[in-house]
Amino acid sequence: MNLLNDVGFKRLEGAMGAATLRQQVISNNIANADTPYFKRSDVSFENMLQSQMDDSQMPFSGKVEDKRHFQIGNTNSVPQAMVTSNQSTVMNNNLNNVDMDVEMSNLAENQLRYNAYIEQINHQIKMMRTAIQGGS
């Protein structure tokens, strides 16, 4: 029985991890806004998840007998969030590329995403609890 191990729940869990990591990265960017030569970082997750979900629409899938084999077609794995650093731009005279307005906007967007993920997880757990208890 896979109550909390289905693909949808794993994707939400991965998204929560990405939002938490993004919060740390944005906080680090803000903390180093005046540090000379500091280059801002960002977290990539949603685009990787979307491309993996698009690839999983294939009508066939390969059988994997060893963990070293490539996944073909429908997979149940969730990509890991990835931190990237922008080394090519310069924002200030001290060769720093942190823009506080952009960082604050990203912080607010990330908070909204995090809250949406929490709401969705709470909804799924409530639905499972209702199913187990018989709707009472």
PDB file of N, CA, C and O in Angstrom, residues 27-95:
ATOM      1  N   SER A  27      18.433  33.923   0.567  1.00  0.00           N
ATOM      2  CA  SER A  27      18.936  34.544   1.797  1.00  0.00           C
ATOM      3  C   SER A  27      20.432  34.793   1.705  1.00  0.00           C
ATOM      4  O   SER A  27      20.935  35.833   2.143  1.00  0.00           O
ATOM      5  N   ASN A  28      21.153  33.851   1.140  1.00  0.00           N
ATOM      6  CA  ASN A  28      22.598  34.018   0.949  1.00  0.00           C
ATOM      7  C   ASN A  28      22.889  35.155  -0.025  1.00  0.00           C
ATOM      8  O   ASN A  28      23.818  35.935   0.192  1.00  0.00           O
ATOM      9  N   ASN A  29      22.090  35.255  -1.086  1.00  0.00           N
ATOM     10  CA  ASN A  29      22.266  36.361  -2.037  1.00  0.00           C
ATOM     11  C   ASN A  29      22.051  37.710  -1.357  1.00  0.00           C
ATOM     12  O   ASN A  29      22.829  38.648  -1.556  1.00  0.00           O
ATOM     13  N   ILE A  30      21.004  37.798  -0.537  1.00  0.00           N
ATOM     14  CA  ILE A  30      20.701  39.060   0.154  1.00  0.00           C
ATOM     15  C   ILE A  30      21.795  39.389   1.167  1.00  0.00           C
ATOM     16  O   ILE A  30      22.229  40.540   1.275  1.00  0.00           O
ATOM     17  N   ALA A  31      22.257  38.380   1.895  1.00  0.00           N
ATOM     18  CA  ALA A  31      23.300  38.607   2.898  1.00  0.00           C
ATOM     19  C   ALA A  31      24.600  39.102   2.263  1.00  0.00           C
ATOM     20  O   ALA A  31      25.369  39.821   2.906  1.00  0.00           O
ATOM     21  N   ASN A  32      24.841  38.727   1.020  1.00  0.00           N
ATOM     22  CA  ASN A  32      26.077  39.108   0.351  1.00  0.00           C
ATOM     23  C   ASN A  32      25.875  40.202  -0.691  1.00  0.00           C
ATOM     24  O   ASN A  32      26.668  40.339  -1.619  1.00  0.00           O
ATOM     25  N   ALA A  33      24.825  40.992  -0.527  1.00  0.00           N
ATOM     26  CA  ALA A  33      24.513  42.035  -1.504  1.00  0.00           C
ATOM     27  C   ALA A  33      25.610  43.085  -1.615  1.00  0.00           C
ATOM     28  O   ALA A  33      25.782  43.692  -2.672  1.00  0.00           O
ATOM     29  N   ASP A  34      26.365  43.295  -0.549  1.00  0.00           N
ATOM     30  CA  ASP A  34      27.439  44.299  -0.577  1.00  0.00           C
ATOM     31  C   ASP A  34      28.828  43.675  -0.610  1.00  0.00           C
ATOM     32  O   ASP A  34      29.824  44.394  -0.478  1.00  0.00           O
ATOM     33  N   THR A  35      28.927  42.396  -0.763  1.00  0.00           N
ATOM     34  CA  THR A  35      30.218  41.720  -0.800  1.00  0.00           C
ATOM     35  C   THR A  35      30.847  41.886  -2.185  1.00  0.00           C
ATOM     36  O   THR A  35      30.221  41.505  -3.188  1.00  0.00           O
ATOM     37  N   PRO A  36      32.041  42.438  -2.266  1.00  0.00           N
ATOM     38  CA  PRO A  36      32.681  42.590  -3.578  1.00  0.00           C
ATOM     39  C   PRO A  36      32.906  41.239  -4.267  1.00  0.00           C
ATOM     40  O   PRO A  36      33.253  40.256  -3.619  1.00  0.00           O
ATOM     41  N   TYR A  37      32.689  41.214  -5.554  1.00  0.00           N
ATOM     42  CA  TYR A  37      32.909  40.059  -6.425  1.00  0.00           C
ATOM     43  C   TYR A  37      31.956  38.889  -6.169  1.00  0.00           C
ATOM     44  O   TYR A  37      32.116  37.830  -6.751  1.00  0.00           O
ATOM     45  N   PHE A  38      30.960  39.067  -5.308  1.00  0.00           N
ATOM     46  CA  PHE A  38      29.996  37.986  -5.060  1.00  0.00           C
ATOM     47  C   PHE A  38      29.079  37.843  -6.269  1.00  0.00           C
ATOM     48  O   PHE A  38      28.608  38.816  -6.828  1.00  0.00           O
ATOM     49  N   LYS A  39      28.817  36.615  -6.668  1.00  0.00           N
ATOM     50  CA  LYS A  39      27.896  36.332  -7.773  1.00  0.00           C
ATOM     51  C   LYS A  39      26.687  35.600  -7.227  1.00  0.00           C
ATOM     52  O   LYS A  39      26.820  34.638  -6.465  1.00  0.00           O
ATOM     53  N   ARG A  40      25.503  36.071  -7.620  1.00  0.00           N
ATOM     54  CA  ARG A  40      24.265  35.501  -7.116  1.00  0.00           C
ATOM     55  C   ARG A  40      24.055  34.088  -7.656  1.00  0.00           C
ATOM     56  O   ARG A  40      24.555  33.727  -8.720  1.00  0.00           O
ATOM     57  N   SER A  41      23.283  33.307  -6.895  1.00  0.00           N
ATOM     58  CA  SER A  41      22.935  31.940  -7.290  1.00  0.00           C
ATOM     59  C   SER A  41      21.427  31.822  -7.400  1.00  0.00           C
ATOM     60  O   SER A  41      20.684  32.643  -6.864  1.00  0.00           O
ATOM     61  N   ASP A  42      20.990  30.790  -8.089  1.00  0.00           N
ATOM     62  CA  ASP A  42      19.571  30.520  -8.256  1.00  0.00           C
ATOM     63  C   ASP A  42      19.356  29.011  -8.212  1.00  0.00           C
ATOM     64  O   ASP A  42      20.300  28.241  -8.401  1.00  0.00           O
ATOM     65  N   VAL A  43      18.113  28.584  -7.984  1.00  0.00           N
ATOM     66  CA  VAL A  43      17.772  27.163  -7.897  1.00  0.00           C
ATOM     67  C   VAL A  43      16.879  26.802  -9.075  1.00  0.00           C
ATOM     68  O   VAL A  43      15.912  27.500  -9.361  1.00  0.00           O
ATOM     69  N   SER A  44      17.221  25.724  -9.758  1.00  0.00           N
ATOM     70  CA  SER A  44      16.415  25.217 -10.863  1.00  0.00           C
ATOM     71  C   SER A  44      15.728  23.937 -10.418  1.00  0.00           C
ATOM     72  O   SER A  44      16.377  23.027  -9.925  1.00  0.00           O
ATOM     73  N   PHE A  45      14.431  23.883 -10.564  1.00  0.00           N
ATOM     74  CA  PHE A  45      13.698  22.650 -10.260  1.00  0.00           C
ATOM     75  C   PHE A  45      12.457  22.501 -11.140  1.00  0.00           C
ATOM     76  O   PHE A  45      12.270  21.467 -11.769  1.00  0.00           O
ATOM     77  N   GLU A  46      11.628  23.528 -11.195  1.00  0.00           N
ATOM     78  CA  GLU A  46      10.330  23.412 -11.838  1.00  0.00           C
ATOM     79  C   GLU A  46      10.450  23.076 -13.329  1.00  0.00           C
ATOM     80  O   GLU A  46       9.691  22.260 -13.846  1.00  0.00           O
ATOM     81  N   ASN A  47      11.402  23.686 -14.023  1.00  0.00           N
ATOM     82  CA  ASN A  47      11.573  23.387 -15.449  1.00  0.00           C
ATOM     83  C   ASN A  47      12.051  21.957 -15.665  1.00  0.00           C
ATOM     84  O   ASN A  47      11.623  21.283 -16.611  1.00  0.00           O
ATOM     85  N   MET A  48      12.952  21.491 -14.781  1.00  0.00           N
ATOM     86  CA  MET A  48      13.418  20.103 -14.909  1.00  0.00           C
ATOM     87  C   MET A  48      12.283  19.124 -14.655  1.00  0.00           C
ATOM     88  O   MET A  48      12.138  18.120 -15.356  1.00  0.00           O
ATOM     89  N   LEU A  49      11.448  19.425 -13.652  1.00  0.00           N
ATOM     90  CA  LEU A  49      10.303  18.557 -13.363  1.00  0.00           C
ATOM     91  C   LEU A  49       9.315  18.558 -14.520  1.00  0.00           C
ATOM     92  O   LEU A  49       8.805  17.505 -14.908  1.00  0.00           O
ATOM     93  N   GLN A  50       9.060  19.745 -15.109  1.00  0.00           N
ATOM     94  CA  GLN A  50       8.131  19.821 -16.234  1.00  0.00           C
ATOM     95  C   GLN A  50       8.637  19.030 -17.432  1.00  0.00           C
ATOM     96  O   GLN A  50       7.872  18.303 -18.065  1.00  0.00           O
ATOM     97  N   SER A  51       9.922  19.141 -17.736  1.00  0.00           N
ATOM     98  CA  SER A  51      10.456  18.385 -18.881  1.00  0.00           C
ATOM     99  C   SER A  51      10.427  16.893 -18.604  1.00  0.00           C
ATOM    100  O   SER A  51      10.155  16.095 -19.503  1.00  0.00           O
ATOM    101  N   GLN A  52      10.660  16.490 -17.363  1.00  0.00           N
ATOM    102  CA  GLN A  52      10.579  15.062 -17.037  1.00  0.00           C
ATOM    103  C   GLN A  52       9.138  14.566 -17.132  1.00  0.00           C
ATOM    104  O   GLN A  52       8.886  13.465 -17.598  1.00  0.00           O
ATOM    105  N   MET A  53       8.180  15.397 -16.710  1.00  0.00           N
ATOM    106  CA  MET A  53       6.779  15.006 -16.813  1.00  0.00           C
ATOM    107  C   MET A  53       6.351  14.924 -18.275  1.00  0.00           C
ATOM    108  O   MET A  53       5.560  14.056 -18.642  1.00  0.00           O
ATOM    109  N   ASP A  54       6.866  15.820 -19.134  1.00  0.00           N
ATOM    110  CA  ASP A  54       6.554  15.758 -20.564  1.00  0.00           C
ATOM    111  C   ASP A  54       7.128  14.495 -21.190  1.00  0.00           C
ATOM    112  O   ASP A  54       6.498  13.873 -22.031  1.00  0.00           O
ATOM    113  N   ASP A  55       8.337  14.119 -20.758  1.00  0.00           N
ATOM    114  CA  ASP A  55       8.955  12.907 -21.284  1.00  0.00           C
ATOM    115  C   ASP A  55       8.233  11.656 -20.819  1.00  0.00           C
ATOM    116  O   ASP A  55       8.283  10.622 -21.476  1.00  0.00           O
ATOM    117  N   SER A  56       7.563  11.738 -19.662  1.00  0.00           N
ATOM    118  CA  SER A  56       6.888  10.548 -19.136  1.00  0.00           C
ATOM    119  C   SER A  56       5.587  10.252 -19.860  1.00  0.00           C
ATOM    120  O   SER A  56       4.920   9.275 -19.560  1.00  0.00           O
ATOM    121  N   GLN A  57       5.201  11.083 -20.846  1.00  0.00           N
ATOM    122  CA  GLN A  57       3.986  10.849 -21.611  1.00  0.00           C
ATOM    123  C   GLN A  57       4.188   9.817 -22.709  1.00  0.00           C
ATOM    124  O   GLN A  57       3.273   9.533 -23.475  1.00  0.00           O
ATOM    125  N   MET A  58       5.386   9.250 -22.798  1.00  0.00           N
ATOM    126  CA  MET A  58       5.659   8.258 -23.835  1.00  0.00           C
ATOM    127  C   MET A  58       4.762   7.032 -23.616  1.00  0.00           C
ATOM    128  O   MET A  58       4.533   6.617 -22.488  1.00  0.00           O
ATOM    129  N   PRO A  59       4.259   6.428 -24.702  1.00  0.00           N
ATOM    130  CA  PRO A  59       3.332   5.312 -24.556  1.00  0.00           C
ATOM    131  C   PRO A  59       3.993   4.006 -24.123  1.00  0.00           C
ATOM    132  O   PRO A  59       3.307   3.040 -23.840  1.00  0.00           O
ATOM    133  N   PHE A  60       5.305   3.957 -24.073  1.00  0.00           N
ATOM    134  CA  PHE A  60       5.984   2.722 -23.684  1.00  0.00           C
ATOM    135  C   PHE A  60       7.045   3.038 -22.635  1.00  0.00           C
ATOM    136  O   PHE A  60       7.437   4.175 -22.441  1.00  0.00           O
ATOM    137  N   SER A  61       7.489   2.016 -21.949  1.00  0.00           N
ATOM    138  CA  SER A  61       8.553   2.198 -20.982  1.00  0.00           C
ATOM    139  C   SER A  61       9.458   0.973 -21.004  1.00  0.00           C
ATOM    140  O   SER A  61       9.019  -0.134 -21.298  1.00  0.00           O
ATOM    141  N   GLY A  62      10.721   1.206 -20.717  1.00  0.00           N
ATOM    142  CA  GLY A  62      11.694   0.127 -20.698  1.00  0.00           C
ATOM    143  C   GLY A  62      11.761  -0.518 -19.329  1.00  0.00           C
ATOM    144  O   GLY A  62      11.512   0.116 -18.306  1.00  0.00           O
ATOM    145  N   LYS A  63      12.075  -1.794 -19.314  1.00  0.00           N
ATOM    146  CA  LYS A  63      12.192  -2.512 -18.048  1.00  0.00           C
ATOM    147  C   LYS A  63      13.611  -2.330 -17.523  1.00  0.00           C
ATOM    148  O   LYS A  63      14.580  -2.600 -18.225  1.00  0.00           O
ATOM    149  N   VAL A  64      13.742  -1.881 -16.297  1.00  0.00           N
ATOM    150  CA  VAL A  64      15.046  -1.663 -15.691  1.00  0.00           C
ATOM    151  C   VAL A  64      15.306  -2.791 -14.703  1.00  0.00           C
ATOM    152  O   VAL A  64      14.541  -2.991 -13.755  1.00  0.00           O
ATOM    153  N   GLU A  65      16.362  -3.545 -14.960  1.00  0.00           N
ATOM    154  CA  GLU A  65      16.699  -4.653 -14.071  1.00  0.00           C
ATOM    155  C   GLU A  65      17.902  -4.337 -13.191  1.00  0.00           C
ATOM    156  O   GLU A  65      18.206  -5.087 -12.272  1.00  0.00           O
ATOM    157  N   ASP A  66      18.584  -3.238 -13.496  1.00  0.00           N
ATOM    158  CA  ASP A  66      19.747  -2.845 -12.717  1.00  0.00           C
ATOM    159  C   ASP A  66      19.690  -1.326 -12.554  1.00  0.00           C
ATOM    160  O   ASP A  66      19.292  -0.611 -13.470  1.00  0.00           O
ATOM    161  N   LYS A  67      20.100  -0.822 -11.396  1.00  0.00           N
ATOM    162  CA  LYS A  67      19.999   0.619 -11.169  1.00  0.00           C
ATOM    163  C   LYS A  67      20.934   1.423 -12.057  1.00  0.00           C
ATOM    164  O   LYS A  67      20.791   2.632 -12.184  1.00  0.00           O
ATOM    165  N   ARG A  68      21.895   0.767 -12.710  1.00  0.00           N
ATOM    166  CA  ARG A  68      22.800   1.468 -13.617  1.00  0.00           C
ATOM    167  C   ARG A  68      22.207   1.637 -15.005  1.00  0.00           C
ATOM    168  O   ARG A  68      22.762   2.319 -15.843  1.00  0.00           O
ATOM    169  N   HIS A  69      21.057   1.009 -15.282  1.00  0.00           N
ATOM    170  CA  HIS A  69      20.408   1.125 -16.590  1.00  0.00           C
ATOM    171  C   HIS A  69      19.751   2.488 -16.736  1.00  0.00           C
ATOM    172  O   HIS A  69      19.328   3.095 -15.757  1.00  0.00           O
ATOM    173  N   PHE A  70      19.646   2.960 -17.972  1.00  0.00           N
ATOM    174  CA  PHE A  70      18.932   4.191 -18.262  1.00  0.00           C
ATOM    175  C   PHE A  70      17.441   3.959 -18.128  1.00  0.00           C
ATOM    176  O   PHE A  70      16.929   2.901 -18.474  1.00  0.00           O
ATOM    177  N   GLN A  71      16.733   5.003 -17.656  1.00  0.00           N
ATOM    178  CA  GLN A  71      15.275   4.963 -17.603  1.00  0.00           C
ATOM    179  C   GLN A  71      14.736   5.290 -18.988  1.00  0.00           C
ATOM    180  O   GLN A  71      15.148   6.271 -19.598  1.00  0.00           O
ATOM    181  N   ILE A  72      13.827   4.478 -19.476  1.00  0.00           N
ATOM    182  CA  ILE A  72      13.195   4.725 -20.764  1.00  0.00           C
ATOM    183  C   ILE A  72      11.701   4.864 -20.520  1.00  0.00           C
ATOM    184  O   ILE A  72      11.071   3.990 -19.953  1.00  0.00           O
ATOM    185  N   GLY A  73      11.146   5.995 -20.974  1.00  0.00           N
ATOM    186  CA  GLY A  73       9.721   6.215 -20.858  1.00  0.00           C
ATOM    187  C   GLY A  73       9.298   6.637 -19.475  1.00  0.00           C
ATOM    188  O   GLY A  73       9.970   7.429 -18.821  1.00  0.00           O
ATOM    189  N   ASN A  74       8.171   6.111 -19.016  1.00  0.00           N
ATOM    190  CA  ASN A  74       7.547   6.523 -17.783  1.00  0.00           C
ATOM    191  C   ASN A  74       8.424   6.208 -16.568  1.00  0.00           C
ATOM    192  O   ASN A  74       8.771   5.070 -16.329  1.00  0.00           O
ATOM    193  N   THR A  75       8.805   7.227 -15.808  1.00  0.00           N
ATOM    194  CA  THR A  75       9.612   7.015 -14.611  1.00  0.00           C
ATOM    195  C   THR A  75       8.895   7.610 -13.412  1.00  0.00           C
ATOM    196  O   THR A  75       8.084   8.505 -13.537  1.00  0.00           O
ATOM    197  N   ASN A  76       9.203   7.102 -12.264  1.00  0.00           N
ATOM    198  CA  ASN A  76       8.596   7.616 -11.039  1.00  0.00           C
ATOM    199  C   ASN A  76       9.563   8.467 -10.242  1.00  0.00           C
ATOM    200  O   ASN A  76       9.275   8.833  -9.118  1.00  0.00           O
ATOM    201  N   SER A  77      10.716   8.776 -10.820  1.00  0.00           N
ATOM    202  CA  SER A  77      11.702   9.546 -10.083  1.00  0.00           C
ATOM    203  C   SER A  77      11.402  11.042 -10.187  1.00  0.00           C
ATOM    204  O   SER A  77      10.727  11.486 -11.101  1.00  0.00           O
ATOM    205  N   VAL A  78      11.924  11.783  -9.241  1.00  0.00           N
ATOM    206  CA  VAL A  78      11.760  13.235  -9.189  1.00  0.00           C
ATOM    207  C   VAL A  78      13.149  13.845  -9.290  1.00  0.00           C
ATOM    208  O   VAL A  78      14.062  13.411  -8.588  1.00  0.00           O
ATOM    209  N   PRO A  79      13.346  14.851 -10.167  1.00  0.00           N
ATOM    210  CA  PRO A  79      14.679  15.439 -10.285  1.00  0.00           C
ATOM    211  C   PRO A  79      15.082  16.179  -9.020  1.00  0.00           C
ATOM    212  O   PRO A  79      14.223  16.649  -8.265  1.00  0.00           O
ATOM    213  N   GLN A  80      16.368  16.263  -8.792  1.00  0.00           N
ATOM    214  CA  GLN A  80      16.897  17.006  -7.651  1.00  0.00           C
ATOM    215  C   GLN A  80      17.051  18.474  -8.026  1.00  0.00           C
ATOM    216  O   GLN A  80      17.433  18.796  -9.150  1.00  0.00           O
ATOM    217  N   ALA A  81      16.748  19.356  -7.081  1.00  0.00           N
ATOM    218  CA  ALA A  81      16.938  20.786  -7.309  1.00  0.00           C
ATOM    219  C   ALA A  81      18.425  21.070  -7.506  1.00  0.00           C
ATOM    220  O   ALA A  81      19.272  20.444  -6.878  1.00  0.00           O
ATOM    221  N   MET A  82      18.710  22.007  -8.402  1.00  0.00           N
ATOM    222  CA  MET A  82      20.102  22.291  -8.744  1.00  0.00           C
ATOM    223  C   MET A  82      20.390  23.789  -8.541  1.00  0.00           C
ATOM    224  O   MET A  82      19.604  24.635  -8.966  1.00  0.00           O
ATOM    225  N   VAL A  83      21.498  24.090  -7.888  1.00  0.00           N
ATOM    226  CA  VAL A  83      21.907  25.470  -7.653  1.00  0.00           C
ATOM    227  C   VAL A  83      22.849  25.887  -8.771  1.00  0.00           C
ATOM    228  O   VAL A  83      23.821  25.195  -9.060  1.00  0.00           O
ATOM    229  N   THR A  84      22.522  27.022  -9.419  1.00  0.00           N
ATOM    230  CA  THR A  84      23.385  27.551 -10.475  1.00  0.00           C
ATOM    231  C   THR A  84      23.828  28.955 -10.085  1.00  0.00           C
ATOM    232  O   THR A  84      23.092  29.679  -9.416  1.00  0.00           O
ATOM    233  N   SER A  85      25.010  29.313 -10.509  1.00  0.00           N
ATOM    234  CA  SER A  85      25.550  30.627 -10.198  1.00  0.00           C
ATOM    235  C   SER A  85      25.714  31.409 -11.489  1.00  0.00           C
ATOM    236  O   SER A  85      26.206  30.882 -12.488  1.00  0.00           O
ATOM    237  N   ASN A  86      25.296  32.669 -11.461  1.00  0.00           N
ATOM    238  CA  ASN A  86      25.402  33.530 -12.632  1.00  0.00           C
ATOM    239  C   ASN A  86      26.732  34.289 -12.561  1.00  0.00           C
ATOM    240  O   ASN A  86      26.859  35.259 -11.835  1.00  0.00           O
ATOM    241  N   GLN A  87      27.699  33.852 -13.322  1.00  0.00           N
ATOM    242  CA  GLN A  87      29.036  34.441 -13.298  1.00  0.00           C
ATOM    243  C   GLN A  87      29.227  35.517 -14.350  1.00  0.00           C
ATOM    244  O   GLN A  87      30.240  36.211 -14.356  1.00  0.00           O
ATOM    245  N   SER A  88      28.270  35.685 -15.254  1.00  0.00           N
ATOM    246  CA  SER A  88      28.512  36.525 -16.424  1.00  0.00           C
ATOM    247  C   SER A  88      28.042  37.973 -16.277  1.00  0.00           C
ATOM    248  O   SER A  88      28.418  38.812 -17.079  1.00  0.00           O
ATOM    249  N   THR A  89      27.202  38.272 -15.284  1.00  0.00           N
ATOM    250  CA  THR A  89      26.661  39.623 -15.195  1.00  0.00           C
ATOM    251  C   THR A  89      27.318  40.407 -14.063  1.00  0.00           C
ATOM    252  O   THR A  89      27.865  39.843 -13.127  1.00  0.00           O
ATOM    253  N   VAL A  90      27.223  41.729 -14.173  1.00  0.00           N
ATOM    254  CA  VAL A  90      27.735  42.635 -13.145  1.00  0.00           C
ATOM    255  C   VAL A  90      26.662  43.671 -12.898  1.00  0.00           C
ATOM    256  O   VAL A  90      26.121  44.255 -13.835  1.00  0.00           O
ATOM    257  N   MET A  91      26.341  43.923 -11.621  1.00  0.00           N
ATOM    258  CA  MET A  91      25.285  44.869 -11.283  1.00  0.00           C
ATOM    259  C   MET A  91      25.845  46.148 -10.672  1.00  0.00           C
ATOM    260  O   MET A  91      25.345  47.225 -10.906  1.00  0.00           O
ATOM    261  N   ASN A  92      26.885  46.018  -9.857  1.00  0.00           N
ATOM    262  CA  ASN A  92      27.412  47.153  -9.108  1.00  0.00           C
ATOM    263  C   ASN A  92      28.857  47.445  -9.504  1.00  0.00           C
ATOM    264  O   ASN A  92      29.489  46.693 -10.236  1.00  0.00           O
ATOM    265  N   ASN A  93      29.394  48.538  -8.954  1.00  0.00           N
ATOM    266  CA  ASN A  93      30.788  48.889  -9.213  1.00  0.00           C
ATOM    267  C   ASN A  93      31.768  47.922  -8.563  1.00  0.00           C
ATOM    268  O   ASN A  93      32.910  47.837  -8.975  1.00  0.00           O
ATOM    269  N   ASN A  94      31.311  47.189  -7.539  1.00  0.00           N
ATOM    270  CA  ASN A  94      32.198  46.232  -6.887  1.00  0.00           C
ATOM    271  C   ASN A  94      32.147  44.848  -7.539  1.00  0.00           C
ATOM    272  O   ASN A  94      32.534  43.868  -6.940  1.00  0.00           O
ATOM    273  N   LEU A  95      31.650  44.768  -8.765  1.00  0.00           N
ATOM    274  CA  LEU A  95      31.555  43.545  -9.571  1.00  0.00           C
ATOM    275  C   LEU A  95      30.631  42.499  -8.957  1.00  0.00           C
ATOM    276  O   LEU A  95      30.753  41.312  -9.218  1.00  0.00           O
TER     277      LEU A  95
END
